Tab-separated table of N, CA, C and O in Angstrom:
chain	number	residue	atom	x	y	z
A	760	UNK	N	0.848	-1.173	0.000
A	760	UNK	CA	0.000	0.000	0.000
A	760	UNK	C	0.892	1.234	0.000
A	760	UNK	O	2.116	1.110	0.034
A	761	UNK	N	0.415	2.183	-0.030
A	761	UNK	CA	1.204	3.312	-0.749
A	761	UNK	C	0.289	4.867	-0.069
A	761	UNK	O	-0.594	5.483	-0.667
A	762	UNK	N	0.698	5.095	0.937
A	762	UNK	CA	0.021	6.489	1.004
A	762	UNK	C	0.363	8.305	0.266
A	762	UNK	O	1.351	9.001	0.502
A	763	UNK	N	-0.496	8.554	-0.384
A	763	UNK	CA	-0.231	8.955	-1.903
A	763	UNK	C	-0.044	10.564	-1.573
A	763	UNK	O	0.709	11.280	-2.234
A	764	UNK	N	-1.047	11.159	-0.158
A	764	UNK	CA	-1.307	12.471	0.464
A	764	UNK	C	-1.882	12.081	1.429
A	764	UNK	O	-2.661	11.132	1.522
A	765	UNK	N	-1.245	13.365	2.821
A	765	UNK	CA	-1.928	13.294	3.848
A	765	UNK	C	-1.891	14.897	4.094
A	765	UNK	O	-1.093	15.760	3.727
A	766	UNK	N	-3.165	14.946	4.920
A	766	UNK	CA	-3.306	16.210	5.152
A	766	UNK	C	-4.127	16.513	6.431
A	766	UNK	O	-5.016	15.706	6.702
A	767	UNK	N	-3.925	17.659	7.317
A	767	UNK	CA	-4.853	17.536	8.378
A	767	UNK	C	-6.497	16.913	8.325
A	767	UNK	O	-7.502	17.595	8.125
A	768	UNK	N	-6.445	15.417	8.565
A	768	UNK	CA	-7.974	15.148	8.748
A	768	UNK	C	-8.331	14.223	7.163
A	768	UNK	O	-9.448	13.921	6.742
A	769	UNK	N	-7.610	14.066	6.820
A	769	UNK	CA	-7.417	13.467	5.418
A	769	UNK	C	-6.400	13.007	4.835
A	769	UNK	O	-5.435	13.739	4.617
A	770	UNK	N	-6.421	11.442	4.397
A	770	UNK	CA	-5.518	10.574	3.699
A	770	UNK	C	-5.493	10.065	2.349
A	770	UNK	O	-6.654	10.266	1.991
A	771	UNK	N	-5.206	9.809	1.884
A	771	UNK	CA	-5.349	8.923	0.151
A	771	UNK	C	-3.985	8.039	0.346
A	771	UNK	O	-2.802	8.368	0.424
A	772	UNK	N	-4.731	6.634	0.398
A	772	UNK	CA	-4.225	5.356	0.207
A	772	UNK	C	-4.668	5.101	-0.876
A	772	UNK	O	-5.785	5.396	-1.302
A	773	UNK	N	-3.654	4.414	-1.517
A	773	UNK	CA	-4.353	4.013	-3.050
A	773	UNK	C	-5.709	3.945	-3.665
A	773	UNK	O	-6.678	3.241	-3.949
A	774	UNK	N	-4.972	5.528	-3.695
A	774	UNK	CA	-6.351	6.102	-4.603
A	774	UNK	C	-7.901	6.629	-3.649
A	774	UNK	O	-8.720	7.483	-3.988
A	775	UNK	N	-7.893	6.016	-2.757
A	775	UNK	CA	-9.103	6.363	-1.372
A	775	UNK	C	-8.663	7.279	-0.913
A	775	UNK	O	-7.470	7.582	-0.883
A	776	UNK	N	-9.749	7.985	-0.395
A	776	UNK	CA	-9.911	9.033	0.275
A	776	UNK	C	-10.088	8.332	2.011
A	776	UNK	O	-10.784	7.325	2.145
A	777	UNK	N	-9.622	8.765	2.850
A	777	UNK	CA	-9.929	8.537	4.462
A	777	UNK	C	-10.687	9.798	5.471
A	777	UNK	O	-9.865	10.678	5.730
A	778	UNK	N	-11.250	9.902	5.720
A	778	UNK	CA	-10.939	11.341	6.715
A	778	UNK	C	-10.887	10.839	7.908
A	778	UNK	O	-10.616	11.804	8.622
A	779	UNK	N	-11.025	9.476	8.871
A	779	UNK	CA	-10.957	9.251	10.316
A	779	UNK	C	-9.544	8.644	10.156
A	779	UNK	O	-9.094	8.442	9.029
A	780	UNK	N	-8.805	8.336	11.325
A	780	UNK	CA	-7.667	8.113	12.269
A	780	UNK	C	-8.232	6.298	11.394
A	780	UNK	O	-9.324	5.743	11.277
A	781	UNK	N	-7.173	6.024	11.074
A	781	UNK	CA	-6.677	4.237	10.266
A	781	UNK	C	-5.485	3.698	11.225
A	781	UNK	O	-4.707	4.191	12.042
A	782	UNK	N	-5.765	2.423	10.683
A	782	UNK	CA	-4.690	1.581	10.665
A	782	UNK	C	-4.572	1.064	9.407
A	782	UNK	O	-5.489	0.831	8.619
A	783	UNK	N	-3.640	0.930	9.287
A	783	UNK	CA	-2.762	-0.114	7.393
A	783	UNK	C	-1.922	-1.071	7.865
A	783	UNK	O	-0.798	-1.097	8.366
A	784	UNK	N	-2.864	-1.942	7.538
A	784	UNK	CA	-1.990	-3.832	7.930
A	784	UNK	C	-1.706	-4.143	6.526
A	784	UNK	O	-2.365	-3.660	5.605
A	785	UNK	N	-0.611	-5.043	6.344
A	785	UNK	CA	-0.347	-5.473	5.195
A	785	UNK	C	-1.558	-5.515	4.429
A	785	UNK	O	-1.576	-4.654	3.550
A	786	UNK	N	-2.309	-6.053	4.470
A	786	UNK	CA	-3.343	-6.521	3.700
A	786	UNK	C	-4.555	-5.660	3.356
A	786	UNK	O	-5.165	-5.785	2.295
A	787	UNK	N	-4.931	-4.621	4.477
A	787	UNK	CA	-5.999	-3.732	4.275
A	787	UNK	C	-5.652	-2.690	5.162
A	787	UNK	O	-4.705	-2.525	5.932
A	788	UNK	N	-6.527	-2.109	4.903
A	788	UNK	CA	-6.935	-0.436	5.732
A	788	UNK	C	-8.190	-0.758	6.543
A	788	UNK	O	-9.169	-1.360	6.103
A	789	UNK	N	-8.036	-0.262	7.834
A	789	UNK	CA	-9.044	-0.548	9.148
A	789	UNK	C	-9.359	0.823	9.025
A	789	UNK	O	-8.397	1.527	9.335
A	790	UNK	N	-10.570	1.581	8.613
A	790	UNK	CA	-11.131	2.821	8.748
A	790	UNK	C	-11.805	2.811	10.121
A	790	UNK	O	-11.971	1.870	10.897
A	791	UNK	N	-12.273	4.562	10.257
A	791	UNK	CA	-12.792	4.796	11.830
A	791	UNK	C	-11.910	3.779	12.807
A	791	UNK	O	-12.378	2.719	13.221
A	792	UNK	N	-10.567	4.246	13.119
A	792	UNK	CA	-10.020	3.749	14.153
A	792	UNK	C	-10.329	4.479	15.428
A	792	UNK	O	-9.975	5.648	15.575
A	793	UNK	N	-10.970	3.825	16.335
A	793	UNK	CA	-11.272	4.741	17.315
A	793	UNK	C	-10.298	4.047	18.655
A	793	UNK	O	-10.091	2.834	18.627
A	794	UNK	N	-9.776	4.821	19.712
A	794	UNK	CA	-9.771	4.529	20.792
A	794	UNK	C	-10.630	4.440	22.420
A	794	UNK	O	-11.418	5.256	22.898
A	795	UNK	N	-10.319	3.631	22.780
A	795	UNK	CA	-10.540	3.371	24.332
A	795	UNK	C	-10.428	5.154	24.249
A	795	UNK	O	-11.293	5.622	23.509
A	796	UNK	N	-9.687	5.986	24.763
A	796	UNK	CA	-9.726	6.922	25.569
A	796	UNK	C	-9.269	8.396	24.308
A	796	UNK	O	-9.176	9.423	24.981
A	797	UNK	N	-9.136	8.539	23.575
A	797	UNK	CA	-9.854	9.359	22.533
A	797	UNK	C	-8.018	9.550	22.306
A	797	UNK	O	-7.342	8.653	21.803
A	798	UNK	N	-7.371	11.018	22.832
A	798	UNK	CA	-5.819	10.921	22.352
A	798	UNK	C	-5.110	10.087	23.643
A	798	UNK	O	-4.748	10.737	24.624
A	799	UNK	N	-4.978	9.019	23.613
A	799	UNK	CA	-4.281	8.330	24.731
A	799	UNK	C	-4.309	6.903	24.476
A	799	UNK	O	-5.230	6.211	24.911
A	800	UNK	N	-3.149	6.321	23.652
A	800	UNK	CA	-3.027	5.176	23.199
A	800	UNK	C	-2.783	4.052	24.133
A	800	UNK	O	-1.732	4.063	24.773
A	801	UNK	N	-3.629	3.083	24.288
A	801	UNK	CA	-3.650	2.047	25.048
A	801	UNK	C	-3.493	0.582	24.890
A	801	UNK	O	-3.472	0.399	23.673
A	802	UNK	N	-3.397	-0.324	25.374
A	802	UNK	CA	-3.161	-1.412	25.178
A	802	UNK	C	-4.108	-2.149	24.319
A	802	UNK	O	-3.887	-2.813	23.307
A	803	UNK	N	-5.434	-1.840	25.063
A	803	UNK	CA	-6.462	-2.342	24.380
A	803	UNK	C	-6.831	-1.951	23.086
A	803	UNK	O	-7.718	-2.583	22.513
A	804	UNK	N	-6.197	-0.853	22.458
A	804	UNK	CA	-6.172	-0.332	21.092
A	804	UNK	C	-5.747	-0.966	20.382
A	804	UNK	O	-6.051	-0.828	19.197
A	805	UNK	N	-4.691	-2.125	20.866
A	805	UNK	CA	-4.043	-2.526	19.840
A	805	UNK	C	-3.573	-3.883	19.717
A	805	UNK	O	-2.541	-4.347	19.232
A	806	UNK	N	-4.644	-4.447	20.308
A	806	UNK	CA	-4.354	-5.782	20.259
A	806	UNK	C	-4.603	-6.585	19.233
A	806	UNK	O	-4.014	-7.665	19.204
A	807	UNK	N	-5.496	-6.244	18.206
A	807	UNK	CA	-5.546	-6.650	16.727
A	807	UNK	C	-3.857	-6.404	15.919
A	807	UNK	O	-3.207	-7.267	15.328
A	808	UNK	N	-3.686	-5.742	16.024
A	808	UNK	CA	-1.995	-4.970	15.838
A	808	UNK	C	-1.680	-5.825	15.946
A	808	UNK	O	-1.814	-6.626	15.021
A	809	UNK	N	-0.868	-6.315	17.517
A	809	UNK	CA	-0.301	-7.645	18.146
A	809	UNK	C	-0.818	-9.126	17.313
A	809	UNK	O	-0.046	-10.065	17.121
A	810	UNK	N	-2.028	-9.119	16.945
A	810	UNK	CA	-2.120	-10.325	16.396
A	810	UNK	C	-1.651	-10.677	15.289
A	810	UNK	O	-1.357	-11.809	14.906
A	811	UNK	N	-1.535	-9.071	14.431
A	811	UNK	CA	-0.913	-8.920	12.838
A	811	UNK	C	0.619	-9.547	13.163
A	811	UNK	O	1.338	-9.653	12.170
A	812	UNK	N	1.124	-9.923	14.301
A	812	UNK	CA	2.858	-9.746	14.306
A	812	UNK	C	3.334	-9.147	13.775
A	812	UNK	O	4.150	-9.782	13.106
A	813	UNK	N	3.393	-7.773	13.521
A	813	UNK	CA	4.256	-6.893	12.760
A	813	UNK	C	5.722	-7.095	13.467
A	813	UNK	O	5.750	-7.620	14.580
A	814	UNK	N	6.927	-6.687	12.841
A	814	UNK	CA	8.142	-6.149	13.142
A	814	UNK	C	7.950	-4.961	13.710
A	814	UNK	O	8.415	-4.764	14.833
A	815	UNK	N	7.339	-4.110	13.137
A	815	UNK	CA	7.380	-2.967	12.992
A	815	UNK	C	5.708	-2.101	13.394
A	815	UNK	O	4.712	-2.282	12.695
A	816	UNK	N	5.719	-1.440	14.291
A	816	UNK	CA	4.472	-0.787	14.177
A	816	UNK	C	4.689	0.806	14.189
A	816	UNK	O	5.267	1.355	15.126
A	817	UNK	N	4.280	1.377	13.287
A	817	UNK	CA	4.596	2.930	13.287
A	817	UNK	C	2.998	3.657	13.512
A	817	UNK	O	1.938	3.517	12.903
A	818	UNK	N	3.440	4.549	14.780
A	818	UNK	CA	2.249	5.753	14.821
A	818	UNK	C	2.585	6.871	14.770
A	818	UNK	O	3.606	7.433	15.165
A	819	UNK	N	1.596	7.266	14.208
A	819	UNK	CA	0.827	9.031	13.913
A	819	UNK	C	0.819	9.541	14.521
A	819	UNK	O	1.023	10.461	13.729
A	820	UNK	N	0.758	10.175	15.709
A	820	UNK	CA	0.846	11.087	17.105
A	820	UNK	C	-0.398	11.846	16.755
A	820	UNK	O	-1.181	12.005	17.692
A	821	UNK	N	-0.793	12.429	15.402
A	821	UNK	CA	-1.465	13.434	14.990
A	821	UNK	C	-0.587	14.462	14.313
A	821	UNK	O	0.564	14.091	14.084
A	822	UNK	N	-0.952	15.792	13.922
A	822	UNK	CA	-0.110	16.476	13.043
A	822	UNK	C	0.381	17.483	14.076
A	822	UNK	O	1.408	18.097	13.788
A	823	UNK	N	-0.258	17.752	15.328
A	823	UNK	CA	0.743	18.488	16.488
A	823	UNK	C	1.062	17.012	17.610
A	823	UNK	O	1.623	17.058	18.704
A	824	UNK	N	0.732	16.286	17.198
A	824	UNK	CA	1.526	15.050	18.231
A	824	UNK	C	0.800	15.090	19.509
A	824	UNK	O	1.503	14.967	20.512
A	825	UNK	N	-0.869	15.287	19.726
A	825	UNK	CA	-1.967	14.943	20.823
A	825	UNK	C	-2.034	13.656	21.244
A	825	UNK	O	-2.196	13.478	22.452
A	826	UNK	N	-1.925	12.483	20.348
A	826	UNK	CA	-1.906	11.313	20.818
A	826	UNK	C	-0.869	10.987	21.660
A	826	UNK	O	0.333	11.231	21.559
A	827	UNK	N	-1.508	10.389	22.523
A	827	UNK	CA	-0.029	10.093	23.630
A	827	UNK	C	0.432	8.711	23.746
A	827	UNK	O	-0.693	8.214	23.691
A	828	UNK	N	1.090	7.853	23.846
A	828	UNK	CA	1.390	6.574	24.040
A	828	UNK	C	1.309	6.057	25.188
A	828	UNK	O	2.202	6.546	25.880
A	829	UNK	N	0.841	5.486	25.630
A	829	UNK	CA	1.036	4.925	27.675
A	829	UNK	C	2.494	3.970	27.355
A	829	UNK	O	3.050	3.263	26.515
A	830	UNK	N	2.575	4.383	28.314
A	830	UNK	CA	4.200	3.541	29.035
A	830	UNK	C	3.797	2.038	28.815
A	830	UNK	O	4.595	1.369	28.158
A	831	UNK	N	2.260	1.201	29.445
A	831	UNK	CA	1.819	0.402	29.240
A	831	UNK	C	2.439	-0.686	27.577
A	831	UNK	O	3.063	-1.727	27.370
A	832	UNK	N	1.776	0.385	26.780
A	832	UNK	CA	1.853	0.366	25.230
A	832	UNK	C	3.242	-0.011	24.916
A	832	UNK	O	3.557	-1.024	24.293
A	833	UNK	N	4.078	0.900	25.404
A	833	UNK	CA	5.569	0.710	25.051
A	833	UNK	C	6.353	-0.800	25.200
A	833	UNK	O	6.860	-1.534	24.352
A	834	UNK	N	6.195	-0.930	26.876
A	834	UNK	CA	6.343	-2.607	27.851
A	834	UNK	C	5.262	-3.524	26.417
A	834	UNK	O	5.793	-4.374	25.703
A	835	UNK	N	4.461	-3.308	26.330
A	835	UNK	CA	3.050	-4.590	26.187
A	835	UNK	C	4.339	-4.947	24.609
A	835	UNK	O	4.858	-6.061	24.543
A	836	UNK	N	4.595	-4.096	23.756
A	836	UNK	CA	5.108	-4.242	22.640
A	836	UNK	C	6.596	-4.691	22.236
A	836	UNK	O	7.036	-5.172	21.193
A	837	UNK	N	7.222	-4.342	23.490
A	837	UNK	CA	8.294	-4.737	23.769
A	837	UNK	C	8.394	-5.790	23.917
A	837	UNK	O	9.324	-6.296	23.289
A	838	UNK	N	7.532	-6.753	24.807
A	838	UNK	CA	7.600	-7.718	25.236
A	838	UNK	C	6.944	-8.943	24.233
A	838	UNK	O	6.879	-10.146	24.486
A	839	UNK	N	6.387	-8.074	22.760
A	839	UNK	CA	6.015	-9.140	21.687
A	839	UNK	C	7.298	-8.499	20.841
A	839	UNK	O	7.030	-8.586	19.643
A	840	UNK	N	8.107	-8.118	20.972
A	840	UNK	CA	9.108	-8.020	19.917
A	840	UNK	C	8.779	-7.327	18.724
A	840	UNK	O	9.307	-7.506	17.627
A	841	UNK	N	7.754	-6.416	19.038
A	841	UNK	CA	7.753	-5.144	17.891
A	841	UNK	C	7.991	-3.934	18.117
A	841	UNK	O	7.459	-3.144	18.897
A	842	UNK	N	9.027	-3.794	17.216
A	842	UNK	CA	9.460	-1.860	17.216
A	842	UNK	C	8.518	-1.051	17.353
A	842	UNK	O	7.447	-1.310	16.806
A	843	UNK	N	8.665	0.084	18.084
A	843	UNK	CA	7.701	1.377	17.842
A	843	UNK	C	8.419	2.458	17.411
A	843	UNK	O	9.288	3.154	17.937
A	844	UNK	N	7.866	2.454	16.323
A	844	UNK	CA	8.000	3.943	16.065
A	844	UNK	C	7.009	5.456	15.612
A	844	UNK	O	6.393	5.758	14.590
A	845	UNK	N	7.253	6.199	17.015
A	845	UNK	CA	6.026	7.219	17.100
A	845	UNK	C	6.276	8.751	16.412
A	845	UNK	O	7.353	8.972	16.965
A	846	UNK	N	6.117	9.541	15.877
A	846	UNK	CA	6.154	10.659	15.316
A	846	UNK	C	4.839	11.143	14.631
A	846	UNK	O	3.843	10.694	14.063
A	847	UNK	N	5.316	12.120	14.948
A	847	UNK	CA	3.935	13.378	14.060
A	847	UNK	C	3.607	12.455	12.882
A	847	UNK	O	4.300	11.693	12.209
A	848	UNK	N	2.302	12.790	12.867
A	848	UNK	CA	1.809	11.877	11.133
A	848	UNK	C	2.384	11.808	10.214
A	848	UNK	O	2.717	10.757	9.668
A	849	UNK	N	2.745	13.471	9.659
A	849	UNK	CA	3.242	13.496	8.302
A	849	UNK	C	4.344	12.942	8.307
A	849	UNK	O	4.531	12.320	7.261
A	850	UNK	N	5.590	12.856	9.387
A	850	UNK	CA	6.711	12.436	9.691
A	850	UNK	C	6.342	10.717	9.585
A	850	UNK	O	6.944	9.997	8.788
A	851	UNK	N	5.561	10.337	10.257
A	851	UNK	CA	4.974	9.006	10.003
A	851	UNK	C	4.321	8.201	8.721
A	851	UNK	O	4.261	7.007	8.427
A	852	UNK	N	3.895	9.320	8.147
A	852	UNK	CA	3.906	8.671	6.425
A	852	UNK	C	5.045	8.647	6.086
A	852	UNK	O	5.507	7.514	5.954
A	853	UNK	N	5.748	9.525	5.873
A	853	UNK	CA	7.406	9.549	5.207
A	853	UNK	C	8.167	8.480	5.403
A	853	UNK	O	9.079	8.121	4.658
A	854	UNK	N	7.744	7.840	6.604
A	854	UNK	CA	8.975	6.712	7.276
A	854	UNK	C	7.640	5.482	6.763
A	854	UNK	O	8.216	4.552	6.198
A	855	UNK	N	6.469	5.298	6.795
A	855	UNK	CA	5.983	4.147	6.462
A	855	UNK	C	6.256	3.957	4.712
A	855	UNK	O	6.465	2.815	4.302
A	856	UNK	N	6.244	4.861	3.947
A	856	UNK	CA	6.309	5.114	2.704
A	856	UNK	C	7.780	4.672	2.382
A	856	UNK	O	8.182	4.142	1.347
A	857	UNK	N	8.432	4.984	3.415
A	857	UNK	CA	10.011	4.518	2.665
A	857	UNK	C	10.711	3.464	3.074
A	857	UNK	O	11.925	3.302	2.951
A	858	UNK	N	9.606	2.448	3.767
A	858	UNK	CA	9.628	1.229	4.231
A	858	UNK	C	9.260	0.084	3.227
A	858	UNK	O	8.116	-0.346	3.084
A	859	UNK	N	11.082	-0.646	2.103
A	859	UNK	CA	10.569	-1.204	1.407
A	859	UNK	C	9.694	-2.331	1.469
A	859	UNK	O	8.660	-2.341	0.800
A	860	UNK	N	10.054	-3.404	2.308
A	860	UNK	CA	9.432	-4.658	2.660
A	860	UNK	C	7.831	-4.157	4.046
A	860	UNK	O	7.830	-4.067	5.273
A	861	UNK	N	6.825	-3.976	3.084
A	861	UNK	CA	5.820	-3.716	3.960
A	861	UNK	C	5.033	-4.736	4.958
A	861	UNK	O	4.086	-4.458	5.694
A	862	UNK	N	5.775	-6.176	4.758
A	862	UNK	CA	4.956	-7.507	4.692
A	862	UNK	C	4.714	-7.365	6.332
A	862	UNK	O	3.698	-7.727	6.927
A	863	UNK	N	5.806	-6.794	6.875
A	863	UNK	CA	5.848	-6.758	8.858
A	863	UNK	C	5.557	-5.562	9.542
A	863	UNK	O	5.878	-5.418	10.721
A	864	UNK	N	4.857	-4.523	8.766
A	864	UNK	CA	4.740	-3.507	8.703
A	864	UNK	C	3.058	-3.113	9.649
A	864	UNK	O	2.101	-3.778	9.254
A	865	UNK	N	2.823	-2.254	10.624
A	865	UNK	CA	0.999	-1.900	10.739
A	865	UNK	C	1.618	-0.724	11.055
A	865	UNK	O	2.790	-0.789	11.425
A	866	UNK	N	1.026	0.431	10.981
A	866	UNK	CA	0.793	1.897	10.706
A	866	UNK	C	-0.434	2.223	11.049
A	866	UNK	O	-1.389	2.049	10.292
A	867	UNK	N	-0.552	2.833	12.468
A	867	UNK	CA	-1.704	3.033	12.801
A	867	UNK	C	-1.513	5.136	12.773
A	867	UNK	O	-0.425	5.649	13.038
A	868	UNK	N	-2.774	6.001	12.413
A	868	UNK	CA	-2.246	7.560	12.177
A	868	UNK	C	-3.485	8.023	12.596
A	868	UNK	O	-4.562	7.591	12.186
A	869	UNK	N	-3.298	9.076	13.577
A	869	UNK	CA	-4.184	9.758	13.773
A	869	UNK	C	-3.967	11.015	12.793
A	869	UNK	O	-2.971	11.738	12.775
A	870	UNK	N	-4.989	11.112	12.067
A	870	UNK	CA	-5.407	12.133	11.159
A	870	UNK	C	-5.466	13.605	11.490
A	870	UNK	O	-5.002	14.378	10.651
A	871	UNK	N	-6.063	14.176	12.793
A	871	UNK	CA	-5.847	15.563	13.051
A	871	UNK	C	-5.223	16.035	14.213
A	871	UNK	O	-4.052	15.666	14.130
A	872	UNK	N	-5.360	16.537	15.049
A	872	UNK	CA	-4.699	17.260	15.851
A	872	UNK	C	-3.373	16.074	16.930
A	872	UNK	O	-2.630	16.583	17.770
């Protein structure tokens, strides 16, 4: 998958339009990603994630970086042996986009603030 533009509150993945907060698993796009606790990333957010076994899980923070990560999140992921890597969205497309082998890859982005 290939994210083509992002913009406050709006994405284009091949060729789609998004406007809610996604996840991108190898295989598809999870629209209306919502959380347990709105900007405050939790365990329970992401346990579909964990089941994908990614290598790699990259988040969106948002485009001023509101989403917060719990310490929880950090330990829970650590302890399945997947990287995190968190940055501002747009910073977070750039690095999922220039990630050749996408196969271990989930990218979860909050879209606005």
């Amino acid at each position: 998958m290939n994210i083509e533009h992002y913009e406050f509150g709006k994405i284009i993945i091949d060729g789609i339009s998004y406007f809610s907060d996604i996840i991108i698993f190898p295989d598809r796009v999870e629209n209306d990603w919502w959380r347990e606790e709105g900007h405050e990333l939790r365990v329970s957010d992401i346990l579909e994630v964990v089941e994908a076994r990614p290598k790699v899980f990259i988040v969106g923070t948002g485009a001023y970086g509101m989403l917060r990560i719990s310490p929880e999140v950090e330990k829970y992921l650590a302890g399945n042996n997947i990287q995190l890597i968190a940055e501002l969205t747009g910073r977070a497309v750039e690095i999922y986009n220039q990630t050749s082998d996408k196969s271990k890859v989930v990218c979860a982005l909050h879209l606005t603030c």
